């Protein structure tokens, strides 16, 4: 009897230690806030719950940085971290928040669109919980999240996700994917409330352009591109041609499919006033046949298996020993974003959007992403928002 | 509402497994299995994963 109790005590102690060892890093990651510095152009910081009250007090709520211009003009919404395992979107948005000054029009920036997803991870794929970007003043740490919102915040998943309002049957997991839950609804599941908030923002503020910044696998055909529906395909094409001619990188145009519902580049234009664009930069980290999912692979995009596949012409982008580093991905996103603003402003002069201070592709490739990130420790009180 | 119900189910299952663990007398392999199955349930109940 005593022997039995001893064994159970030992097993229970091992169980508690196992749970703490595995669970505490996940707990800390979920509660780790990332500072974002309010740059010289930020005129207000709002919350998405102001547009979707159901988000108030939930992990779905997130910050909106408003950069109001000196002169009136058009309005644009820039979203990063729709998929929190594609950090080039979030970093592009943060660089705009911390460096951008709007001369004409107003810019709304949501760096962490899927806040819940950014506090989730994918342990089965060996995802790192954080990544550090080298800056001129030290390392800046960011959370590395998952494609989908955390099941802690939206649970259970259905057997099949029935998209609202089209009733198309989608994969069960896409009910937590904020690029399948557009246009959302005020009383739907949490991720539908997130996309509903963004739709309301666009409807109430009369947003002209909505840019959703992503990353995509090198083995996925919809990569290194701008995805645009019929309404915005002309501007996307002009932006694509211009960056290729002037800045020397490719970002071709993909048509947004009409029959595939729930995606930002489809539903934003169908349910609101804005012209939608979805930017995809190649991110080798997301490809399946790579080596370990390390922060090094995330940052430099160098992988010997992808290099081998590239030689066999199995990738949809050019790939060599230089990989596809973060600075290239963020640089592409920022240049294409600025070019979309410029092309739209040429077309609608009374709704022009002019932004200065945001680096372009060549600046990023030359100086790195960290060069454009501010030091939160050296920012005066009230100048930092914890995300 | 459904989410709350799932948390209640999780707590119930966790209690059931813990009770079986305490009551088990002879099969040592089962003791380890009870604890193993409790890991994800406890992590969810603690809202860690």
mmCIF file of C-alpha atoms in Angstrom, chain B:
data_model
loop_
_atom_site.group_PDB
_atom_site.id
_atom_site.type_symbol
_atom_site.label_atom_id
_atom_site.label_comp_id
_atom_site.label_asym_id
_atom_site.label_seq_id
_atom_site.Cartn_x
_atom_site.Cartn_y
_atom_site.Cartn_z
ATOM 1 C CA UNK B 1 -21.812 29.598 -24.498
ATOM 2 C CA UNK B 2 -20.615 26.487 -26.376
ATOM 3 C CA UNK B 3 -17.078 27.376 -25.346
ATOM 4 C CA UNK B 4 -18.073 27.421 -21.672
ATOM 5 C CA UNK B 5 -19.755 24.032 -22.092
ATOM 6 C CA UNK B 6 -16.532 22.644 -23.577
ATOM 7 C CA UNK B 7 -14.543 23.945 -20.611
ATOM 8 C CA UNK B 8 -17.029 22.226 -18.274
ATOM 9 C CA UNK B 9 -16.649 18.963 -20.237
ATOM 10 C CA UNK B 10 -12.853 19.326 -20.020
ATOM 11 C CA UNK B 11 -13.006 19.824 -16.252
ATOM 12 C CA UNK B 12 -15.306 16.809 -15.921
ATOM 13 C CA UNK B 13 -12.983 14.561 -17.931
ATOM 14 C CA UNK B 14 -9.990 15.804 -15.981
ATOM 15 C CA UNK B 15 -11.768 14.996 -12.716
ATOM 16 C CA UNK B 16 -12.708 11.562 -14.032
ATOM 17 C CA UNK B 17 -9.102 10.773 -14.977
ATOM 18 C CA UNK B 18 -7.753 12.103 -11.673
ATOM 19 C CA UNK B 19 -10.281 9.965 -9.780
ATOM 20 C CA UNK B 20 -9.252 6.868 -11.772
ATOM 21 C CA UNK B 21 -5.601 7.673 -11.091
ATOM 22 C CA UNK B 22 -6.241 7.819 -7.347
ATOM 23 C CA UNK B 23 -8.394 4.667 -7.351
ATOM 24 C CA UNK B 24 -6.081 2.519 -9.523
ATOM 25 C CA UNK B 25 -4.442 -0.199 -7.437
ATOM 26 C CA UNK B 26 -2.559 -2.640 -9.616
ATOM 27 C CA UNK B 27 -1.998 -1.621 -13.249
ATOM 28 C CA UNK B 28 1.030 0.646 -13.208
ATOM 29 C CA UNK B 29 0.934 1.239 -16.955
ATOM 30 C CA UNK B 30 -2.556 2.694 -16.644
ATOM 31 C CA UNK B 31 -1.343 5.188 -14.027
ATOM 32 C CA UNK B 32 1.090 6.684 -16.530
ATOM 33 C CA UNK B 33 -1.541 6.683 -19.267
ATOM 34 C CA UNK B 34 -4.074 8.517 -17.080
ATOM 35 C CA UNK B 35 -1.515 11.270 -16.472
ATOM 36 C CA UNK B 36 -0.548 11.458 -20.129
ATOM 37 C CA UNK B 37 -4.153 11.961 -21.213
ATOM 38 C CA UNK B 38 -4.584 14.622 -18.510
ATOM 39 C CA UNK B 39 -1.805 16.848 -19.981
ATOM 40 C CA UNK B 40 -3.762 18.554 -22.809
ATOM 41 C CA UNK B 41 -6.898 18.777 -20.679
ATOM 42 C CA UNK B 42 -5.035 20.519 -17.867
ATOM 43 C CA UNK B 43 -3.226 22.848 -20.280
ATOM 44 C CA UNK B 44 -6.565 23.878 -21.778
ATOM 45 C CA UNK B 45 -8.200 24.348 -18.378
ATOM 46 C CA UNK B 46 -5.284 26.509 -17.217
ATOM 47 C CA UNK B 47 -5.607 28.395 -20.526
ATOM 48 C CA UNK B 48 -1.937 27.789 -21.310
ATOM 49 C CA UNK B 49 -2.420 25.935 -24.603
#
